[in-house]
Coordinates of C-alpha atoms and ligand atoms in Angstrom, one line a residue:
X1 CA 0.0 0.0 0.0
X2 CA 1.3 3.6 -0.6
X3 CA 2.7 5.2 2.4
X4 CA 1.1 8.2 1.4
X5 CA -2.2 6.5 2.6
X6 CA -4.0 8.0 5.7
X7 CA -5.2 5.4 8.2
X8 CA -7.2 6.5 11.1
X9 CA -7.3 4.2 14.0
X10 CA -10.6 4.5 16.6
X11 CA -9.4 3.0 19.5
X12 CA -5.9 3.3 21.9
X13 CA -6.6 0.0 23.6
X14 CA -4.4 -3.3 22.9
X15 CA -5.4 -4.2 19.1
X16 CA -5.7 -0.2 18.2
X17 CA -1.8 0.5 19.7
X18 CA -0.7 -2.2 18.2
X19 CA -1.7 -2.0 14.8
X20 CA -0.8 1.6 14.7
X21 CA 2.9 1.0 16.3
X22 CA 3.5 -1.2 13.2
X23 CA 1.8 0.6 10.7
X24 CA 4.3 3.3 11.4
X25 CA 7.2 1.2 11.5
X26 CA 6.5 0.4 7.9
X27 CA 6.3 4.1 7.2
X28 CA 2.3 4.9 7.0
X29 CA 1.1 8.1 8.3
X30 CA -1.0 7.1 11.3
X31 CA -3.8 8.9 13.7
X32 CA -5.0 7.5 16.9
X33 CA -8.5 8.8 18.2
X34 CA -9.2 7.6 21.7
X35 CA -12.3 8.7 23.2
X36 CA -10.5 8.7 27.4
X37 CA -9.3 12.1 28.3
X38 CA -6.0 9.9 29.2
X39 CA -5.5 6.4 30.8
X40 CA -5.9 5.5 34.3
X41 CA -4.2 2.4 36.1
X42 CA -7.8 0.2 36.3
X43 CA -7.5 -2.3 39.0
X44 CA -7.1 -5.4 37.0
X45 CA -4.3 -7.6 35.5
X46 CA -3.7 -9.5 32.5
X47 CA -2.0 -12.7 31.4
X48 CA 0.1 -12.1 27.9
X49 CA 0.8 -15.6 26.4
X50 CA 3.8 -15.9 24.7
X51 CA 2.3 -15.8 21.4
X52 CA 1.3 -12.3 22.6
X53 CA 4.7 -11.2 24.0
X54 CA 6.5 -12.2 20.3
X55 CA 4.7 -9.5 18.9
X56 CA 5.0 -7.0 21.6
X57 CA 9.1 -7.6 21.2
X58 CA 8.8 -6.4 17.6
X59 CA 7.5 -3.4 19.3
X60 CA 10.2 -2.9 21.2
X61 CA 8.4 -3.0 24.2
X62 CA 9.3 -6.4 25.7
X63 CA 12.0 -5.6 28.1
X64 CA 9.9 -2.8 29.5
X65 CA 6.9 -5.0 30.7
X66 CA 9.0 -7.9 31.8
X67 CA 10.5 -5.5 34.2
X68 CA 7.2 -4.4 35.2
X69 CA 5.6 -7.9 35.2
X70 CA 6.1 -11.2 36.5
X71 CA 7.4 -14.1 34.1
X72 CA 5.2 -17.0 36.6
X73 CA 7.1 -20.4 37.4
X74 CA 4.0 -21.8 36.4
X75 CA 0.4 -22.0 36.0
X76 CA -2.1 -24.3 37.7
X77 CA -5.2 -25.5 37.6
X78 CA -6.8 -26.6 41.1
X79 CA -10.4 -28.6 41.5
X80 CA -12.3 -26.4 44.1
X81 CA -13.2 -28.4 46.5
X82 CA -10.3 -30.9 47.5
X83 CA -7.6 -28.5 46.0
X84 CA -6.4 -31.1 43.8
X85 CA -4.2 -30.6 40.9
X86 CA -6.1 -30.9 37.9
X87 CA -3.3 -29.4 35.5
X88 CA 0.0 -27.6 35.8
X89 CA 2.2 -26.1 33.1
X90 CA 6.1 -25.3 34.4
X91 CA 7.4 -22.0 33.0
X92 CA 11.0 -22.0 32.6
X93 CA 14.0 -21.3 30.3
X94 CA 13.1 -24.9 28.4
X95 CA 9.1 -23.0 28.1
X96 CA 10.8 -20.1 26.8
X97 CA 12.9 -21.6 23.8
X98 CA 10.0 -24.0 23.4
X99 CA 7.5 -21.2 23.3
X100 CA 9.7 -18.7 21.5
X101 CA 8.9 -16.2 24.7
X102 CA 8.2 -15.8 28.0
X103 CA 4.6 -16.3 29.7
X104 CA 4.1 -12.8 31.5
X105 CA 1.2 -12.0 34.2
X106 CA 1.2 -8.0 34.4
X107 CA -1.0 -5.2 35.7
X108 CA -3.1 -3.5 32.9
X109 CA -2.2 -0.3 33.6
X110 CA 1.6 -1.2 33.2
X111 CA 0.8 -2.8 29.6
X112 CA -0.8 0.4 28.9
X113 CA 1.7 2.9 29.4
X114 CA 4.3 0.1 27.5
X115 CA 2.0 0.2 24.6
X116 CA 2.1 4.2 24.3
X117 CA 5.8 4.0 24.1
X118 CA 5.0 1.2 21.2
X119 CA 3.5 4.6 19.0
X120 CA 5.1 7.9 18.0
X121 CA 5.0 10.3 20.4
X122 CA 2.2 12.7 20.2
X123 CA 0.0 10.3 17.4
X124 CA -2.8 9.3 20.0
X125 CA -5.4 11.7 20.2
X126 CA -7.1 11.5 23.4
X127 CA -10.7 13.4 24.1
X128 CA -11.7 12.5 20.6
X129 CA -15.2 9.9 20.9
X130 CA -15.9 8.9 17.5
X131 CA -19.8 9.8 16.8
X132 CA -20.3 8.5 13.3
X133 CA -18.1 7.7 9.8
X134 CA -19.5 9.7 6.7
X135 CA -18.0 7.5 3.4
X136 CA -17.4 11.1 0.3
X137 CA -16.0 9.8 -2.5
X138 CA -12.2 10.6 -1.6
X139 CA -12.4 9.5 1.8
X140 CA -13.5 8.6 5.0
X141 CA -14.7 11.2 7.5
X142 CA -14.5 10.7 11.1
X143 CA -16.9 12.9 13.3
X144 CA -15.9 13.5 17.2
X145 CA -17.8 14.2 19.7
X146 CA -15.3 17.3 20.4
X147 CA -16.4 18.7 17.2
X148 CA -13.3 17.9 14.9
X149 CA -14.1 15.8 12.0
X150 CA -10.7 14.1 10.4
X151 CA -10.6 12.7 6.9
X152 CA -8.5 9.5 6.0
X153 CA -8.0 6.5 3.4
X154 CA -8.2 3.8 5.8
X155 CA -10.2 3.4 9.0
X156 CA -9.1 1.1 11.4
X157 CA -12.3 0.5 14.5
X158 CA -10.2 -1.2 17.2
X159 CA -12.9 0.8 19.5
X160 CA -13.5 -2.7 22.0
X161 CA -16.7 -4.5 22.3
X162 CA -19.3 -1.2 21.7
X163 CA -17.9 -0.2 19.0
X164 CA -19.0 2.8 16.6
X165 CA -17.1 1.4 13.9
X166 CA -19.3 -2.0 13.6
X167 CA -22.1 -0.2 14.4
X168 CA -21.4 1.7 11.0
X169 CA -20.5 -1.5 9.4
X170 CA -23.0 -3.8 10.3
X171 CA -25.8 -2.0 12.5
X172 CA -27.0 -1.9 15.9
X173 CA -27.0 -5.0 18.3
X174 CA -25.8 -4.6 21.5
X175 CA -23.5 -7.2 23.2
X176 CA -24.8 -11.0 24.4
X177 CA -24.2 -10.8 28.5
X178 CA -23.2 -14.5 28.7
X179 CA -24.6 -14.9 32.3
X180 CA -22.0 -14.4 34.4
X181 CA -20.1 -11.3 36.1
X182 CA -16.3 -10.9 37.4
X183 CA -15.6 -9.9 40.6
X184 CA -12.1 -8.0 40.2
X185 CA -9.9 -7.2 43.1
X186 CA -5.8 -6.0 43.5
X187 CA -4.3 -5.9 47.0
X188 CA -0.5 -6.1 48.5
X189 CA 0.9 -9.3 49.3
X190 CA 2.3 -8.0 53.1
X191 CA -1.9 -8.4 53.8
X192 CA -1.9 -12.3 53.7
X193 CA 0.9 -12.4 56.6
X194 CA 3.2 -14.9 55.5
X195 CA 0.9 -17.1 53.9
X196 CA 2.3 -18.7 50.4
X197 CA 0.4 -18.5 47.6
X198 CA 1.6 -20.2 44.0
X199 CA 1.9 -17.5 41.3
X200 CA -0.5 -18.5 39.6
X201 CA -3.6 -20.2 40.2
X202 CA -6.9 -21.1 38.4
X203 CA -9.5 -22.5 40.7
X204 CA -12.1 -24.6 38.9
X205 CA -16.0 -24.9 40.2
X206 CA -18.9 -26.7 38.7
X207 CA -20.3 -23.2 37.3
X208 CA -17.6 -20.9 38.4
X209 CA -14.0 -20.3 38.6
X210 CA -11.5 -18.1 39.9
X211 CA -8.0 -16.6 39.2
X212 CA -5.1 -15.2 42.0
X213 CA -1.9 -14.2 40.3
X214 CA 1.0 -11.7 41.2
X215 CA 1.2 -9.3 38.9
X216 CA 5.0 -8.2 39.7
X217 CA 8.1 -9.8 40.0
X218 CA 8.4 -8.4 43.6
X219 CA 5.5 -10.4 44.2
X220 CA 3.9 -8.0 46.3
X221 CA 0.5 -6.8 43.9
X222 CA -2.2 -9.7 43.7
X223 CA -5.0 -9.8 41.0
X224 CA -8.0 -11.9 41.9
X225 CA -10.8 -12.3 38.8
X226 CA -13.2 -14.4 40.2
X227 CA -16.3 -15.1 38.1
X228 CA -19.8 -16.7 38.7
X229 CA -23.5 -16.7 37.3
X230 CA -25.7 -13.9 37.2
X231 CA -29.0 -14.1 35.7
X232 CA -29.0 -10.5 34.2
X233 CA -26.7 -7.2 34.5
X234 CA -28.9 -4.2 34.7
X235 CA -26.9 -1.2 34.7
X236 CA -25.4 1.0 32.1
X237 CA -21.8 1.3 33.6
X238 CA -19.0 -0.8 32.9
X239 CA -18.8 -2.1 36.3
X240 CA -20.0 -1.5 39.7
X241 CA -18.4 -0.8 43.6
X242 CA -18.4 -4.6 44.8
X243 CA -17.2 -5.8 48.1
X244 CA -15.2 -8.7 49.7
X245 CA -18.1 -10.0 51.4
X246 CA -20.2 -10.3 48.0
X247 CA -17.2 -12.0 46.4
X248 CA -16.7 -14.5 49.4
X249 CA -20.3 -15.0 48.9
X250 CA -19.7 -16.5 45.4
X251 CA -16.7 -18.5 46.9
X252 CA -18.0 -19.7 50.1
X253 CA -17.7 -23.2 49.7
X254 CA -14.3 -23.3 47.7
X255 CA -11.1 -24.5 49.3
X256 CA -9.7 -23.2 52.3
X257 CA -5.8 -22.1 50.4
X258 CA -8.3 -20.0 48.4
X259 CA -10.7 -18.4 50.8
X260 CA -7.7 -17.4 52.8
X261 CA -6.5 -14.8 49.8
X262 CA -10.0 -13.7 49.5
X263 CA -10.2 -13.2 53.4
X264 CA -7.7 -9.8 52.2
X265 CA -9.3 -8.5 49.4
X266 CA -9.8 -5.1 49.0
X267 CA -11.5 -2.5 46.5
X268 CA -13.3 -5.2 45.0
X269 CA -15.6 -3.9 41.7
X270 CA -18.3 -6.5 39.5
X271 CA -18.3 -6.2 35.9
X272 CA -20.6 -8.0 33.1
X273 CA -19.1 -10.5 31.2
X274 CA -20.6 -9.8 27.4
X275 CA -19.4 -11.7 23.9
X276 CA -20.9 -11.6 20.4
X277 CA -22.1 -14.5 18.3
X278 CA -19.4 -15.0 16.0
X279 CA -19.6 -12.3 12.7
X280 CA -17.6 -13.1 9.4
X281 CA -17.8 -9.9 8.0
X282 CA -14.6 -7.6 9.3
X283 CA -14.3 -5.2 7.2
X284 CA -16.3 -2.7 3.9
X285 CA -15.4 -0.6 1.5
X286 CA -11.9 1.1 3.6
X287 CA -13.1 0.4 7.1
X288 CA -11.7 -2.9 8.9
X289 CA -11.8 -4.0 12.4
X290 CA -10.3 -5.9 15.0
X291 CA -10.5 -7.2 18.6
X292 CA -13.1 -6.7 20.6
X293 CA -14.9 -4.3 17.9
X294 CA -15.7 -7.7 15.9
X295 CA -14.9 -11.0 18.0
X296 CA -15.4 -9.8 21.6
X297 CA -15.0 -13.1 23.8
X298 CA -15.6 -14.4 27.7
X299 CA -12.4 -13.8 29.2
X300 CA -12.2 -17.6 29.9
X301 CA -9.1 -18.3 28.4
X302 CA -7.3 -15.2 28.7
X303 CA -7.4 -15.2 24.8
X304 CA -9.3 -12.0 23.7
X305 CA -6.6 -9.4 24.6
X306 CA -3.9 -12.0 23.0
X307 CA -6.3 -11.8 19.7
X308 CA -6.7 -8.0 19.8
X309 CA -2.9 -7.5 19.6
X310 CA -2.4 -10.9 17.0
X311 CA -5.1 -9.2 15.0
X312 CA -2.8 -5.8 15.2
X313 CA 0.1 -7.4 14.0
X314 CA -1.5 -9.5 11.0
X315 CA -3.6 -6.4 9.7
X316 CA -0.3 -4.4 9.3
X317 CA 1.5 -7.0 7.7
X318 CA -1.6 -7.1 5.6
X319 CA -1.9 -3.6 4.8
X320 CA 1.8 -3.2 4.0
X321 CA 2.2 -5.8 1.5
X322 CA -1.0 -5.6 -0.3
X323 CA -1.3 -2.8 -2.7
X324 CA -5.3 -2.6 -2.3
X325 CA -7.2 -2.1 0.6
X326 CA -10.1 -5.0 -0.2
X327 CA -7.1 -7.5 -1.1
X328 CA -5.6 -6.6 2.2
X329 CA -8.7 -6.6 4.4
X330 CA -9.2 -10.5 2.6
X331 CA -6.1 -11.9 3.7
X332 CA -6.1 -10.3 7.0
X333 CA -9.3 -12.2 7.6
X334 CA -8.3 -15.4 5.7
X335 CA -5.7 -15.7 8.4
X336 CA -7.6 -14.5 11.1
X337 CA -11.0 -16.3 11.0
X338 CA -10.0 -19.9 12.1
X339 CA -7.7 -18.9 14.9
X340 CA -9.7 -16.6 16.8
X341 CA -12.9 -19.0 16.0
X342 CA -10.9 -21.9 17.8
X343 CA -10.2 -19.3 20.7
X344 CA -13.9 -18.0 20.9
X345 CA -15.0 -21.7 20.8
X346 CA -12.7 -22.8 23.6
X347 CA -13.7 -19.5 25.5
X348 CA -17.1 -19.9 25.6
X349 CA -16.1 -23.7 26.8
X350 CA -13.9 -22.2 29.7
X351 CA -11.6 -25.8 28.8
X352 CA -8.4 -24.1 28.3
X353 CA -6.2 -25.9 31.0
X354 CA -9.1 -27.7 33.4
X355 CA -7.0 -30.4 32.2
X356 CA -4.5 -32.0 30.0
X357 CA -4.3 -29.5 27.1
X358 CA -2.2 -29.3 23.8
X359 CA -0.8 -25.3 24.4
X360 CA 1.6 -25.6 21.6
X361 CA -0.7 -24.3 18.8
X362 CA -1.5 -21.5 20.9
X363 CA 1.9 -20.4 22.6
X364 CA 4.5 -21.4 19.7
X365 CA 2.3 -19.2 17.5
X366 CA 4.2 -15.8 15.7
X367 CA 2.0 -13.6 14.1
X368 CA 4.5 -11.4 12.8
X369 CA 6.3 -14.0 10.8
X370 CA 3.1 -17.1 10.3
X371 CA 2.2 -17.8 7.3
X372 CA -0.5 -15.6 5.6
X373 CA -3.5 -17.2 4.5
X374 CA -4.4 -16.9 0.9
X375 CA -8.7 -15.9 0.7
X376 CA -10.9 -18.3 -0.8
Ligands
FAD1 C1 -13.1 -9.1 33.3 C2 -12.3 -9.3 32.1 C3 -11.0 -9.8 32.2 C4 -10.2 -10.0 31.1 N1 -8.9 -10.6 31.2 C5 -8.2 -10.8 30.1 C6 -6.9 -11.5 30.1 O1 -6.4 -11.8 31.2 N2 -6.2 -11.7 29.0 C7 -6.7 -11.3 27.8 O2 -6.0 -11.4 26.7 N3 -7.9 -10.6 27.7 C8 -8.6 -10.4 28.8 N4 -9.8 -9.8 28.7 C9 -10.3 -9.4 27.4 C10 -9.6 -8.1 26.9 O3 -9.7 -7.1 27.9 C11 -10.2 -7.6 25.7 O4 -10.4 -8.7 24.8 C12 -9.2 -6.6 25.0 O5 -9.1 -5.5 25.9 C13 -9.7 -6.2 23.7 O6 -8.8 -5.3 23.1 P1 -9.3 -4.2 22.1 O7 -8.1 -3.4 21.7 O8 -10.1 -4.9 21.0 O9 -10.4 -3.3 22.8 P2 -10.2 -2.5 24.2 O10 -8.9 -2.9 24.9 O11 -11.5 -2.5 24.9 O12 -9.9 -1.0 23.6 C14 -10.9 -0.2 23.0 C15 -10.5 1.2 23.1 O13 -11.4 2.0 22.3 C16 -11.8 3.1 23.0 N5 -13.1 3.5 22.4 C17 -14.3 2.9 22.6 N6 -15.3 3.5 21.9 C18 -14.7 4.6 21.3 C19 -15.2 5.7 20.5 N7 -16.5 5.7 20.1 N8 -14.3 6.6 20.0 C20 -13.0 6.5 20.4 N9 -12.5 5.6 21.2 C21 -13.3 4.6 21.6 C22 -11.9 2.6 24.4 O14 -11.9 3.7 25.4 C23 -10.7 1.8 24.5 O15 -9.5 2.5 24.9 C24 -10.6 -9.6 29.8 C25 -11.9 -9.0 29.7 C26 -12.7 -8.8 30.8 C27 -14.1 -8.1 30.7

């Protein structure tokens, strides 16, 4: 594609940072419209797979958020009730080679602020909520909230699971809540007193499950995301003040190693888990999207963050080698559409792990050097 070509990305999360950091790399002349007046360190962590962290090293950010992170000596799955271990997966030097990169468990906010330094300086507009797209017949108009309206070649809508850019594309239809909430909580280690916690842990219950990991290598930040059913979520906002007792409540009967941890949990806040059914149309005309704009998933398998920054890296790769924005747009999705379908199956599943599971097809993957897939 010609350099020259203006490409407007709506969205600073994971997918929109990333696919604008590599856009300009190969030399396009990128915007970033984020509707945030700036980001905020939002009590939550995230696990980056090492599929994820390959791409984030081409961004020359991987040093930064290992130093901010924690690489875990391993991950494992316990049964609820007896404590049992159901699975275990060993993160070492041998997982690294194998995997190609380290397995990284980090606080959100941390990623963030990595990811910024993964753009050029002063390219993310923040303030700027995208209201509508007008299509002229030279270009793409984006219309703010803040009054400014910016024309561009390419639109990019990497603006998360409401998105104004689908709604453009393919109409109005709000999010499926898949019955369940996540209770969300970070505290310091010092508050369990000595008591020993693995680094990472997923507890497994007949309808529920739970996840404690550090989120440093200090080890002295915990993230709890526990998550059980919930017949409906009525309010508007993203999530809602929670409270230890309320998330004990879901947890009463789960093993005692666990209920100790939740026994210090502070600032604990609910959120709705929502998905989509899955969509095969990603892109019209100059407009393409990615992550949780088009295949939002339950955060089951820790997958749809990894897929928002995969998609990043395949769309650039995309967009710089093909000289036509459709052609692009068609391999992007060729090579997208099986991958992240697997992921949203296995997500909606919650398998990934319970038990003896192949992670090789999922970890060893690179998206910035796999194989593209040629459209039907
Ligand atoms: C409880 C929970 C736990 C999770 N844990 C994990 C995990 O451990 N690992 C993992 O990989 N994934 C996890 N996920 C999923 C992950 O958070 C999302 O899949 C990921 O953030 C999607 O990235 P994205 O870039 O597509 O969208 P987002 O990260 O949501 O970014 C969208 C951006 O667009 C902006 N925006 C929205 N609308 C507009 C607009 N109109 N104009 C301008 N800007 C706009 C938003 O402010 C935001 O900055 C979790 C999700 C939930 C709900």
């Amino acid at each position: 594609m010609d350099r020259k070509t203006r490409i407007a990305v709506v969205g600073a999360g994971l997918g929109g940072m990333t696919v604008a950091g590599f856009l300009q790399r190969a030399g396009f002349d990128v915007g970033i419209y984020e509707q945030a007046p700036a980001f905020s360190r939002i009590g939550a962590g995230i696990i980056l797979s090492s599929n994820v962290m390959k791409v984030l090293r081409r961004l020359g950010i991987e040093q930064m958020i290992i130093d901010v992170g924690i690489k875990p000596d391993s991950y494992i799955s316990r049964a609820w009730d007896t404590g049992e271990t159901m699975y275990k997966i060993e993160f070492d030097a041998a997982s690294e080679v194998r995997f190609g990169a380290p397995y990284l468990n980090i606080h959100r906010g941390d990623l963030h602020a990595a990811l910024e330094k993964g753009v050029a300086p002063g390219s993310i507009a923040y303030n700027h909520r995208l209201l509508t797209l007008e299509e002229t017949s030279s270009a793409i108009r984006l219309v703010f909230d803040n009054g400014v309206k910016v024309d561009a070649d390419i639109v990019i809508g990497a603006d998360g699971i409401n998105s104004k850019v689908r709604e453009f594309l393919l109409g109005t239809e709000p999010p499926r809540f898949a019955g369940a909430v996540a209770h969300r909580a970070i505290f310091q280690t010092e508050a369990l007193r000595g008591f020993k916690i693995p680094d990472c842990t997923k507890w497994w219950g007949r309808d529920r499950h739970i996840l404690v990991y550090f989120m440093t290598s200090r080890r002295d930040e915990v993230y709890v995301i526990g998550v059980a059913p919930r017949s409906s979520w009525d309010s508007n906002t993203a999530s809602l003040p929670s409270s230890r007792a309320d998330l004990i409540a879901d947890f009463a009967n789960f093993h005692p190693d666990l209920l100790r941890v939740l026994e210090v949990t502070t600032d604990v806040t609910l959120w709705p888990i929502y998905d989509r059914e899955r969509h095969d149309r990603w892109s019209g005309g100059r407009i393409v999207m990615l992550g949780d704009s088009v295949h939002p998933m339950r955060p089951y398998m820790a997958g749809g963050g990894a897929m928002a920054i995969e998609d990043g890296a395949i769309l650039a790769r995309c967009l710089a080698q093909f000289d036509n924005p459709a052609e692009a747009f068609r391999w992007f999705e060729a090579t997208r559409f099986e991958r992240v379908g697997d992921v949203q199956r296995i997500s909606i599943e919650n398998s990934w792990m319970r038990g003896p599971t192949d992670t090789d097809w999922f970890y060893c993957y690179d998206p910035c050097v796999a194989p593209l897939t040629q459209p039907a």
